[in-house]
Coordinates of N, CA and C in Angstrom, one line a residue:
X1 N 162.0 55.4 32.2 CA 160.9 54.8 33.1 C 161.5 53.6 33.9
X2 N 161.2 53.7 35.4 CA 161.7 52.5 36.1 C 161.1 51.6 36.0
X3 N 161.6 50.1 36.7 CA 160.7 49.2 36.0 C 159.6 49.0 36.9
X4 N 159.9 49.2 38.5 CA 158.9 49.1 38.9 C 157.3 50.3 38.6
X5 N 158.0 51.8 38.3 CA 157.2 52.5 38.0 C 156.3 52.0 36.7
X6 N 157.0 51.4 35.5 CA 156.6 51.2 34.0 C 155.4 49.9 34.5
X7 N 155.9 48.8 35.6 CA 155.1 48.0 36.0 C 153.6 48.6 36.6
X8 N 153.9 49.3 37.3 CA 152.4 50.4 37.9 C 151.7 50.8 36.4
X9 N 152.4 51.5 35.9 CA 151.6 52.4 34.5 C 151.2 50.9 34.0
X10 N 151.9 49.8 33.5 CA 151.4 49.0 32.9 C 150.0 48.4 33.3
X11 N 149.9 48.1 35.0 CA 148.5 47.5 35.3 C 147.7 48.1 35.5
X12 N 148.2 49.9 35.6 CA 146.9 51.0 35.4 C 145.8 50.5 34.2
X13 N 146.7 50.8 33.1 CA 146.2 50.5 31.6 C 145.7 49.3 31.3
X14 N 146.3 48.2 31.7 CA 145.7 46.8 31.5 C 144.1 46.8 32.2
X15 N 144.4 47.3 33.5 CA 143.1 46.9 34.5 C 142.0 47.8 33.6
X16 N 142.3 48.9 33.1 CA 141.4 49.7 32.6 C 140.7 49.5 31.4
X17 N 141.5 48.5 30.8 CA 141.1 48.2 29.2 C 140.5 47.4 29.7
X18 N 140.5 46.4 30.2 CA 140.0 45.4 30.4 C 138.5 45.5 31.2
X19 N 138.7 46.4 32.3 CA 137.1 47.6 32.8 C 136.3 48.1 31.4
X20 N 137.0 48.5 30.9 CA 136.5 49.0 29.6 C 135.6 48.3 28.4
X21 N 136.4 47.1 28.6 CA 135.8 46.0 27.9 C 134.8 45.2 28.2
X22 N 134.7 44.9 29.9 CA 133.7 44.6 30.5 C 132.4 45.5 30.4
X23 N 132.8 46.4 30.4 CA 131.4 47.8 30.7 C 130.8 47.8 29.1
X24 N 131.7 47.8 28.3 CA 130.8 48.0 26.6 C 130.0 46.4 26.9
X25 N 130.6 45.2 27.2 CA 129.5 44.2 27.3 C 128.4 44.6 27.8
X26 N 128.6 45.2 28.9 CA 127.4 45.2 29.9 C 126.3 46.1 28.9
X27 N 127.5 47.2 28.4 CA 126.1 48.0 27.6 C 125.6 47.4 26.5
X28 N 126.3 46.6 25.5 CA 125.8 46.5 24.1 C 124.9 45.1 24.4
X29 N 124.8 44.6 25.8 CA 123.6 42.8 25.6 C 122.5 43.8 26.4
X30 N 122.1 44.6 27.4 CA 121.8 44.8 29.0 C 121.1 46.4 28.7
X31 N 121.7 46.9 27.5 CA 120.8 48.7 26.8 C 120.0 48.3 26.1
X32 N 118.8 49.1 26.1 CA 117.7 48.5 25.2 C 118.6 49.8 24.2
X33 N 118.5 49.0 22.8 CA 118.7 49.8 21.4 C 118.2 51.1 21.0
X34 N 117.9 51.6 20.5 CA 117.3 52.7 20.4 C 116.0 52.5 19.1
X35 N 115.3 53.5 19.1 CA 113.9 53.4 18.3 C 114.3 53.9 17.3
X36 N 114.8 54.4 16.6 CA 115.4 54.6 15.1 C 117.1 55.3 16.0
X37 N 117.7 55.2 13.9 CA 119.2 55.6 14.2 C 119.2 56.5 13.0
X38 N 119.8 57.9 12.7 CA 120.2 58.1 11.6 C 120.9 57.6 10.4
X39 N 120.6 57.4 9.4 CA 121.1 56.7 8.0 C 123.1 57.1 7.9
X40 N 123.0 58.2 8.5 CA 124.4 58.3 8.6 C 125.2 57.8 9.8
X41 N 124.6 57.3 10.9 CA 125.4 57.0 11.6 C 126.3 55.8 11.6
X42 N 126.0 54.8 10.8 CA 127.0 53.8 10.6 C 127.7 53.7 9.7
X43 N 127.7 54.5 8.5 CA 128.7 55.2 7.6 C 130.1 56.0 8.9
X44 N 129.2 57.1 9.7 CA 130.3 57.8 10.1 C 131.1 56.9 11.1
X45 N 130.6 56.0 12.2 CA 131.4 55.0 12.9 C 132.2 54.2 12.4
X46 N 132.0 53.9 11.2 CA 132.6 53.0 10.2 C 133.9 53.9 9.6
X47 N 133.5 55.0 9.3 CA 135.1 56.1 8.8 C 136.1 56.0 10.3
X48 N 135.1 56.7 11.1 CA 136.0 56.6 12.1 C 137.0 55.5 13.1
X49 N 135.8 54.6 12.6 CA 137.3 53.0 12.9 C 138.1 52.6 11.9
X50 N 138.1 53.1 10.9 CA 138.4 53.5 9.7 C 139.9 53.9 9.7
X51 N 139.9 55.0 10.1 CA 141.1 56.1 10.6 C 141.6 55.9 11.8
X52 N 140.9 55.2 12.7 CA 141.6 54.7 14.1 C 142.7 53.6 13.3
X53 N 142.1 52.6 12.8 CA 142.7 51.1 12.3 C 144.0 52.0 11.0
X54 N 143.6 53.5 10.2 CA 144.9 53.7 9.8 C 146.2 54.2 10.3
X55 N 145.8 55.3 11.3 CA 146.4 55.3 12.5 C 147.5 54.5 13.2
X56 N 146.7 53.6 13.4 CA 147.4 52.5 14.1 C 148.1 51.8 12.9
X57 N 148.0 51.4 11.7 CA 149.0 51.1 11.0 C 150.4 52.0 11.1
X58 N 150.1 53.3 10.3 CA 151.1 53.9 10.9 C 152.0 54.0 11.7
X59 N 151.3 53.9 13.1 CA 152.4 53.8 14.2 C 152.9 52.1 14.2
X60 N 152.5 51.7 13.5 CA 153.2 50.1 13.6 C 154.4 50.1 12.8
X61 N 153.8 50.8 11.3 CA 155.1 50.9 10.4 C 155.9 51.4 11.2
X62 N 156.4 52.7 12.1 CA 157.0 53.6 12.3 C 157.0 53.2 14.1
X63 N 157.3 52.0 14.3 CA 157.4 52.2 15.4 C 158.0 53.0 17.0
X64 N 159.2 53.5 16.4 CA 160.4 53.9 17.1 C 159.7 55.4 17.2
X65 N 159.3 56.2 16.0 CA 158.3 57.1 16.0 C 157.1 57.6 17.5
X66 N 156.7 56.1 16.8 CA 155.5 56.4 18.0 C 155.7 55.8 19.5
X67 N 156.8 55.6 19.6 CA 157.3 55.6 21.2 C 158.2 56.4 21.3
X68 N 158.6 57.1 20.8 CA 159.1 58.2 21.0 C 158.2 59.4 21.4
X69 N 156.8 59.1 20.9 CA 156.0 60.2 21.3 C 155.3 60.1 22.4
X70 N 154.7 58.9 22.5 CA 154.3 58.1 23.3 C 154.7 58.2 25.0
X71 N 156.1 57.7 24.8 CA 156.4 57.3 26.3 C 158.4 57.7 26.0
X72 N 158.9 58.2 25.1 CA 160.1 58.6 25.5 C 160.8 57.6 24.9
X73 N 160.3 56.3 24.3 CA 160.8 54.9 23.8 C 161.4 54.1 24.9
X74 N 162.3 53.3 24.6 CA 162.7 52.3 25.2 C 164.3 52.6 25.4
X75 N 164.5 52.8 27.1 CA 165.7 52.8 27.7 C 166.5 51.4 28.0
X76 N 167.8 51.0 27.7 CA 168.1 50.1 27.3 C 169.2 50.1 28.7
X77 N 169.7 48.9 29.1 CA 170.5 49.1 30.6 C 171.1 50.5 30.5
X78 N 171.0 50.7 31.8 CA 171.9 52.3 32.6 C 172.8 51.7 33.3
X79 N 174.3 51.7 32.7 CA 175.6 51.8 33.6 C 176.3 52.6 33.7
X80 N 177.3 52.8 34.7 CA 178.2 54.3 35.0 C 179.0 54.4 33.7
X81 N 179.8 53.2 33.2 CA 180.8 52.9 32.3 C 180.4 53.4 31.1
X82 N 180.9 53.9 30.2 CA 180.8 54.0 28.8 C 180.7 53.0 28.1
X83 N 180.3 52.6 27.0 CA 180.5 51.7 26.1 C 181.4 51.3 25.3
X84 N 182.2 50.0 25.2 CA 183.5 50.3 24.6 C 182.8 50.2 23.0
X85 N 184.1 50.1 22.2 CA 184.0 50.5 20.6 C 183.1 49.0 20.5
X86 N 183.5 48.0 21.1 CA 183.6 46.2 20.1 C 182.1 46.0 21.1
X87 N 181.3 46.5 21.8 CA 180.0 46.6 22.4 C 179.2 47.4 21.3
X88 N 179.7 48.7 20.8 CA 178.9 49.2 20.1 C 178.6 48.5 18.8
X89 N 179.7 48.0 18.3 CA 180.1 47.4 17.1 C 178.7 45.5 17.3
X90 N 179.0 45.5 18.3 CA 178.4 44.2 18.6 C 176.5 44.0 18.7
X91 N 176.1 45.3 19.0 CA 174.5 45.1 19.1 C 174.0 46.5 18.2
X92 N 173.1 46.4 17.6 CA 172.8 47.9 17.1 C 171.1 47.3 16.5
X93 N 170.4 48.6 16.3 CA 169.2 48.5 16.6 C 168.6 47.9 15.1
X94 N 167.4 46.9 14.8 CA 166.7 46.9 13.6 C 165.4 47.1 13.9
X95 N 164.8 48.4 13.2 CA 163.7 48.3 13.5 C 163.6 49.1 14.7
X96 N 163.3 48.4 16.0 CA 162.7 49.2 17.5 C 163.1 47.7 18.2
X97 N 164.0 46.9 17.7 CA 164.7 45.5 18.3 C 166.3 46.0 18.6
X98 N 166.6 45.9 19.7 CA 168.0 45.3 19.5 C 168.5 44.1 18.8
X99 N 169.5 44.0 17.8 CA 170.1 42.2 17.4 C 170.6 41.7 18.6
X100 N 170.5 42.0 20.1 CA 171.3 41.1 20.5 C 171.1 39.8 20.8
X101 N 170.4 38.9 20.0 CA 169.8 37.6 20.0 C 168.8 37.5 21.5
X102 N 168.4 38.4 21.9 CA 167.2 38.3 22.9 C 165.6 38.5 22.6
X103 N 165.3 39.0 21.3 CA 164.3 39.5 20.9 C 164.4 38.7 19.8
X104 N 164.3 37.2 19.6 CA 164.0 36.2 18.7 C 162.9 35.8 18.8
X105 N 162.0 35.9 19.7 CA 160.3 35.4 19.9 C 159.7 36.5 19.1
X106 N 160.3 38.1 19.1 CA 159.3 39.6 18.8 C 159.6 39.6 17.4
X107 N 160.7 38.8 17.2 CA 160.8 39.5 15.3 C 161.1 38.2 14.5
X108 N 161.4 38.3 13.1 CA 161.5 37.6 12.1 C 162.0 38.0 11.0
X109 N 162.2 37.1 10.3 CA 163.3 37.6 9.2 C 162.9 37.1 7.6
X110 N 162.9 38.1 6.7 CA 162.5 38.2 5.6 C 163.6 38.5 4.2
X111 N 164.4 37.6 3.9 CA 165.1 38.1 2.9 C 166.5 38.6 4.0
X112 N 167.2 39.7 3.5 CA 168.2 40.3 4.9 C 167.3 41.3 5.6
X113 N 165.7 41.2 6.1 CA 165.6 42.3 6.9 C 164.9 41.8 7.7
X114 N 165.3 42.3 8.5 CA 164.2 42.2 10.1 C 162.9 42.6 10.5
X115 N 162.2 42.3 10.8 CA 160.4 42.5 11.0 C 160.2 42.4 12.5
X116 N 159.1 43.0 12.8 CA 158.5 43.2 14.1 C 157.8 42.2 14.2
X117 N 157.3 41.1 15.0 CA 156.6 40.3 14.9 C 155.3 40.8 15.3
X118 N 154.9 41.4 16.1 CA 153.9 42.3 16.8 C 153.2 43.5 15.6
X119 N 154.3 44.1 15.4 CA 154.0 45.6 14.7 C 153.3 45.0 13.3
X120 N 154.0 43.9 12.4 CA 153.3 43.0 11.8 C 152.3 42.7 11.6
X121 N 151.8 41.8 12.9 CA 150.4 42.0 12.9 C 149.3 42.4 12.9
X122 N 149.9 43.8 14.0 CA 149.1 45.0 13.6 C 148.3 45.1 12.7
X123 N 149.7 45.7 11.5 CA 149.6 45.9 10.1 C 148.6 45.4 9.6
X124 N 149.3 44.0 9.3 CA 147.9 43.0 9.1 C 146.6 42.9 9.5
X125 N 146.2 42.8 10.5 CA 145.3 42.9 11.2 C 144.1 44.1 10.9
X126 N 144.9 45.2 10.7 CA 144.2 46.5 10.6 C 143.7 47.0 9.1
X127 N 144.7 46.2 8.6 CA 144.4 46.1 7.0 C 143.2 45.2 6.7
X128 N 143.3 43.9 7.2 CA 142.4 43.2 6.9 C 140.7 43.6 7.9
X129 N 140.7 44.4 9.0 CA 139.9 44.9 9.7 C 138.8 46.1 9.1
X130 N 139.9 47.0 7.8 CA 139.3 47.9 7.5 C 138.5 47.4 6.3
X131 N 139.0 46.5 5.1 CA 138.6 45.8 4.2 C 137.3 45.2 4.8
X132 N 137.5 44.5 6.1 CA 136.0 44.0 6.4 C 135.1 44.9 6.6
X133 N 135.3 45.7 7.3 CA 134.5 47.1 7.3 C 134.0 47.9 6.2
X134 N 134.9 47.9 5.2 CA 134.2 48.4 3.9 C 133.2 47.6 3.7
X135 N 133.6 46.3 3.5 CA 132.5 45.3 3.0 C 131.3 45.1 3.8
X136 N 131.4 45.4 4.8 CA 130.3 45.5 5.9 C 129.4 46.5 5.4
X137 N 129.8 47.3 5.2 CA 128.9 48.9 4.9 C 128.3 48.2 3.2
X138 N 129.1 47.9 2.5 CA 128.7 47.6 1.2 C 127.8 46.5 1.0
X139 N 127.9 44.8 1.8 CA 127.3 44.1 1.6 C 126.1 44.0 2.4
X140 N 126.3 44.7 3.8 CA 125.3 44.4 5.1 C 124.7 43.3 5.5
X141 N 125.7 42.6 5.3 CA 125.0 40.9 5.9 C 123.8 40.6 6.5
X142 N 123.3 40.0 6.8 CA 122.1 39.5 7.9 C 122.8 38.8 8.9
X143 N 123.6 39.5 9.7 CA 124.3 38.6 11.1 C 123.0 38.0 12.1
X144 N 122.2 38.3 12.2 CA 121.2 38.3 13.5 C 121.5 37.2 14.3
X145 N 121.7 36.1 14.6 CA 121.5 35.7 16.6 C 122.9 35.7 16.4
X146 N 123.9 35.7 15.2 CA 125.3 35.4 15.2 C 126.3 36.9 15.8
X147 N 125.3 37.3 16.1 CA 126.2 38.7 16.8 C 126.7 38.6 18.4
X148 N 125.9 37.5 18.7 CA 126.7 36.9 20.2 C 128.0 36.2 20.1
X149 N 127.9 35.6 19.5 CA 129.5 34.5 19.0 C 129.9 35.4 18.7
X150 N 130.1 36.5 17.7 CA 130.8 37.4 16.8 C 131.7 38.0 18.0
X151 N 130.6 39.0 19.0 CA 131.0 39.8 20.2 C 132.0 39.0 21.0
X152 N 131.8 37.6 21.3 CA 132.4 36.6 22.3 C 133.6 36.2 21.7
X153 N 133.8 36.3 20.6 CA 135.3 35.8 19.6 C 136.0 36.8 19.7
X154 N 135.7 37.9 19.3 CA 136.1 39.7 19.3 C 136.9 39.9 20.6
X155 N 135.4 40.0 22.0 CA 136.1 40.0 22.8 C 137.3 39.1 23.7
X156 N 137.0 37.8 23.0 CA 138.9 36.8 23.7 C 139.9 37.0 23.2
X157 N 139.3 37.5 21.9 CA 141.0 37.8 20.9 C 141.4 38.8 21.8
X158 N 140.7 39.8 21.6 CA 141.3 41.2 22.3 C 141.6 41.3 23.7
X159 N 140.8 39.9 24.5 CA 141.5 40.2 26.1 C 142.9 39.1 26.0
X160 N 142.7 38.0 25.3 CA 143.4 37.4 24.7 C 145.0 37.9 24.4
X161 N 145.3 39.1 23.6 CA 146.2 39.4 23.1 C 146.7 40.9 24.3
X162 N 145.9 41.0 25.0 CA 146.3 42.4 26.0 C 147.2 41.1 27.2
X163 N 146.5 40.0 27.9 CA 147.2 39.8 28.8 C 148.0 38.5 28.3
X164 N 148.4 38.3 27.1 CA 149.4 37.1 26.7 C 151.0 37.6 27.8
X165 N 151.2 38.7 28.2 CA 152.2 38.9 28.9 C 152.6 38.3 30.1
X166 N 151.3 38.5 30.4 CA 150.9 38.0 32.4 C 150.4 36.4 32.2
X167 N 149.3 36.3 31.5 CA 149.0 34.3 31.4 C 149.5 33.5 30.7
X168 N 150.9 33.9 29.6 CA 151.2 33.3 28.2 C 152.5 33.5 28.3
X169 N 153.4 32.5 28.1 CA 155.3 32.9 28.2 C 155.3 32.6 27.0
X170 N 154.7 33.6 25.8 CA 155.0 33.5 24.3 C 156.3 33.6 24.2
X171 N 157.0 32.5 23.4 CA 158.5 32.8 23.0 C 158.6 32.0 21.5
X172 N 157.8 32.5 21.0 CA 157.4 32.2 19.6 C 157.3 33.1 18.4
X173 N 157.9 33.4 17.6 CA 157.4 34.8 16.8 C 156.4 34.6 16.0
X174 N 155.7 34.0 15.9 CA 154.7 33.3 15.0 C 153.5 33.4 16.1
X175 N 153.5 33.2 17.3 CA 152.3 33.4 18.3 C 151.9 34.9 18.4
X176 N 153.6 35.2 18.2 CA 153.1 37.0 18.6 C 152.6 37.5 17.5
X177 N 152.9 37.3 16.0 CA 152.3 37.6 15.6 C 150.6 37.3 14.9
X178 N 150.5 35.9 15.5 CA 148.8 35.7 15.6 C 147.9 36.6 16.2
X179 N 148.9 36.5 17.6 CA 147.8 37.9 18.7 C 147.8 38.6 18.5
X180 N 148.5 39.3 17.7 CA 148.9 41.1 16.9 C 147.1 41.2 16.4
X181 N 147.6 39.8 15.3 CA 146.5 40.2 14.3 C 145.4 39.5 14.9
X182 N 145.0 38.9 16.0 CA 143.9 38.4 16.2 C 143.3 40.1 17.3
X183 N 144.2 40.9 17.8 CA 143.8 42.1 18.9 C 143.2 42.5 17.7
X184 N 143.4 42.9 16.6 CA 142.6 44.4 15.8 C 141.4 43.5 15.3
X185 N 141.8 42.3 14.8 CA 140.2 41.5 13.7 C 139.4 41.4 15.3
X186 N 139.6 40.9 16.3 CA 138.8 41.1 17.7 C 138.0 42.1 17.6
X187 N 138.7 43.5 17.8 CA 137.7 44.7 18.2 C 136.8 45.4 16.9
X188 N 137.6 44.5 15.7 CA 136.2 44.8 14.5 C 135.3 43.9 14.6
X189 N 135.4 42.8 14.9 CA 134.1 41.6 15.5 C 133.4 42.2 16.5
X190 N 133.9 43.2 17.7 CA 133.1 44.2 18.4 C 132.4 45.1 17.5
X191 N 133.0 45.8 17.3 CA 132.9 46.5 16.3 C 131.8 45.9 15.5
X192 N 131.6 45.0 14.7 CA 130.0 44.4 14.1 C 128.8 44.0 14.9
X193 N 129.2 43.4 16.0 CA 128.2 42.8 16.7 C 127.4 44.1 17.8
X194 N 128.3 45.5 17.8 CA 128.1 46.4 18.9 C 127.0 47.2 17.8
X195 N 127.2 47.2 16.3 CA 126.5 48.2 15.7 C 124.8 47.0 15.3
X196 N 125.3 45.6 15.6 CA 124.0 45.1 15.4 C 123.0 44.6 16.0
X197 N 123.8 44.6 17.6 CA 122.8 44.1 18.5 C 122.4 45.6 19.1
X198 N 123.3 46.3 19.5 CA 122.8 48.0 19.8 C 122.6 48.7 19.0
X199 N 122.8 49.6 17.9 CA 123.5 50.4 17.4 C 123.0 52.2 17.9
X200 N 123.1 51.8 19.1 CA 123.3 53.2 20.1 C 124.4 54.1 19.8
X201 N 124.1 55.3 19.5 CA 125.5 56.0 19.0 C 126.1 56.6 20.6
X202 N 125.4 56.5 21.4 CA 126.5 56.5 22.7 C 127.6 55.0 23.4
X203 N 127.3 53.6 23.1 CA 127.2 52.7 22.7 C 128.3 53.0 21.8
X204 N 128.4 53.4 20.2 CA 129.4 53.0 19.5 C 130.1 54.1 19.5
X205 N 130.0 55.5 20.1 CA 130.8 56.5 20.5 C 132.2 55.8 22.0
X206 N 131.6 55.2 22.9 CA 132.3 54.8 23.9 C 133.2 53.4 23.5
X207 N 132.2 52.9 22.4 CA 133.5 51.9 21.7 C 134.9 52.4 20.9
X208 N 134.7 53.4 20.4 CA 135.7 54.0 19.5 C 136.5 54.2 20.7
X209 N 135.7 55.2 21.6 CA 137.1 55.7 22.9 C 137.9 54.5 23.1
X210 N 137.1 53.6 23.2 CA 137.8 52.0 24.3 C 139.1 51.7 22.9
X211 N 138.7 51.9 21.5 CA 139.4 51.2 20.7 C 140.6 51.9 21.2
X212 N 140.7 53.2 20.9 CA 141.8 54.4 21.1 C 142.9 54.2 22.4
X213 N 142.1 53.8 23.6 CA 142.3 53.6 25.0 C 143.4 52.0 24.9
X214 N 142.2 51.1 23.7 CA 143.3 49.6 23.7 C 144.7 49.4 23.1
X215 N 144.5 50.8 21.5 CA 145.7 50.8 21.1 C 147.0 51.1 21.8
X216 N 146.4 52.0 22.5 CA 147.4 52.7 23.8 C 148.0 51.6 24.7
X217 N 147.2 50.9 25.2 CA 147.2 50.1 26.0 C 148.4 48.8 25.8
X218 N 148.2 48.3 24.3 CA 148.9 47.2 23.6 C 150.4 48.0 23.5
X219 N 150.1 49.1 22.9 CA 151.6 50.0 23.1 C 152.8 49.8 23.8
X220 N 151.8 50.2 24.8 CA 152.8 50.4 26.5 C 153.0 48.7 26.7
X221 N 152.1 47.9 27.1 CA 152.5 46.7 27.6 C 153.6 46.5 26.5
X222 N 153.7 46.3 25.0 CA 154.5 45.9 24.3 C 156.1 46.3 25.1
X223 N 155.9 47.7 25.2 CA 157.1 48.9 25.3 C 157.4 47.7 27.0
X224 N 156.9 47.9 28.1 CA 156.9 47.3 28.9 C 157.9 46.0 29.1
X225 N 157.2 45.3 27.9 CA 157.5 43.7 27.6 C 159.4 43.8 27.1
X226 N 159.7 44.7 26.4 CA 160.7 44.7 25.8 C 161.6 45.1 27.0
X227 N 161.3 46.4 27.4 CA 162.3 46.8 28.8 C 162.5 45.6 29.6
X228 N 161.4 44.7 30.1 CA 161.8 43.8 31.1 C 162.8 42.5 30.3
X229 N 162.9 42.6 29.1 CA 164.0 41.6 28.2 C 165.4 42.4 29.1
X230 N 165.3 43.5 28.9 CA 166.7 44.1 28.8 C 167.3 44.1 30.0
X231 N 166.3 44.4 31.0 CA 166.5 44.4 32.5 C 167.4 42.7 32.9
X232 N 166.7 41.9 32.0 CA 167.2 40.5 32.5 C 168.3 40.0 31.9
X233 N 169.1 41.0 31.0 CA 169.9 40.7 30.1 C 171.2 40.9 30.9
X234 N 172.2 39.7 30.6 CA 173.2 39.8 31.4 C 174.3 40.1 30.8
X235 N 174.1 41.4 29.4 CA 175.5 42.0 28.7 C 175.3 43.5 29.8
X236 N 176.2 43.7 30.2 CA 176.1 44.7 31.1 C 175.7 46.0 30.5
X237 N 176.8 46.6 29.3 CA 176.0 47.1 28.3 C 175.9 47.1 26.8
X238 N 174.9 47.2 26.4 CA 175.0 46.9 25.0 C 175.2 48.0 24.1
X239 N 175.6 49.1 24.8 CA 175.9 50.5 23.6 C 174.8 51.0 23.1
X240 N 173.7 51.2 23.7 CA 172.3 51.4 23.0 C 171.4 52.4 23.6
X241 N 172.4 52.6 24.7 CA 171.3 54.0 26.1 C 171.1 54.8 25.5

């Protein structure tokens, strides 16, 4: 992917999640509710962000996986020259990082292994997203006027962590992984306030799409984010095409 093309794909998807996010507001304050709901429908919305949120763990553990399916993964400089032996020997992959000390804000280190600072979060994030979800179903709180704040927290995290690329020169691995985990605990804060102030099953049907649409979304900009490291990188090549 070129970079100017990956840049187009990228603000397709950004502008759209972010359309997408605007429109579920409009619907979940602005839709009158509905006059009864079936007993099952917030069991079955709840499975299904359920399996979205394991999903997405998955492709976090397995990152290289799921950009490979995704988008072809991540092309690393194109030069005519071959790579000599002491270039190969010199950068090699951990994870879906190159070590070549450029990707010190995206990862972190645990013991002798290397971590994604992002994918991380994820993890986190989705783990602790579904746990609240269980408990949601199990305890049923009384949120009532607090489903505005809820939705308004939800939604900054999550617009929050889509455009840290474009308003935020994170070079921190500890920020990236805040926004990791503040994107997923975000769209389950949507995710409670959408089932308590609406709980329209067209309403929480178009939320699940948007969730599916955001994971996608965080994906590519990630993928994005990483290519424009390499592009700016002045090892001509690093043995990694």
């Amino acid at each position: 992917m070129s970079g100017e093309s990956g840049a187009i794909q990228e603000s397709r998807f950004l502008v759209l999640s972010i359309t997408g996010l605007a429109v579920l507001a409009i619907l979940t304050f602005f839709t009158a509710p509905p006059a009864s709901a079936s007993p099952l429908q917030r069991p079955i919305v709840a499975l299904v962000f359920v399996l979205i949120c394991a999903s997405g763990t998955l492709a976090a553990i397995y990152p290289s996986r799921c950009s490979n399916v995704i988008g072809g993964g991540r092309k690393i400089k194109e030069e005519n020259s071959p790579p000599s032996i002491e270039q190969k020997a010199l950068v090699s992959m951990s994870g879906h990082h190159p070590n070549c000390g450029k990707f010190l804000a995206h990862t972190f280190q645990i013991g002798d292994k290397l971590y994604c600072a992002g994918c991380t979060g994820l993890v986190i994030g989705a783990l602790v997203s579904i746990i609240g979800t269980v408990g949601y179903l199990v305890i049923v709180p009384q949120i009532g006027t607090t489903s505005t704040l809820i939705f308004c927290l939800g939604f900054f995290a999550v617009c929050l962590a889509l455009l840290q690329h474009i308003l935020l020169q994170v070079r921190r691995n500890h920020a990236h992984l805040l926004l990791s985990i503040g994107f997923v605990i975000g769209d389950f804060l949507i995710l409670i306030a959408v089932m308590e102030m609406n709980n329209s099953i067209f309403v929480e049907a178009y939320f699940l799409t948007l969730t599916v649409l955001l994971i996608l979304t965080r994906v590519i900009l990630s993928q994005m984010e990483h290519e424009r490291v390499c592009r700016e990188c002045n090892l001509n090549d690093c043995g990694l095409r």
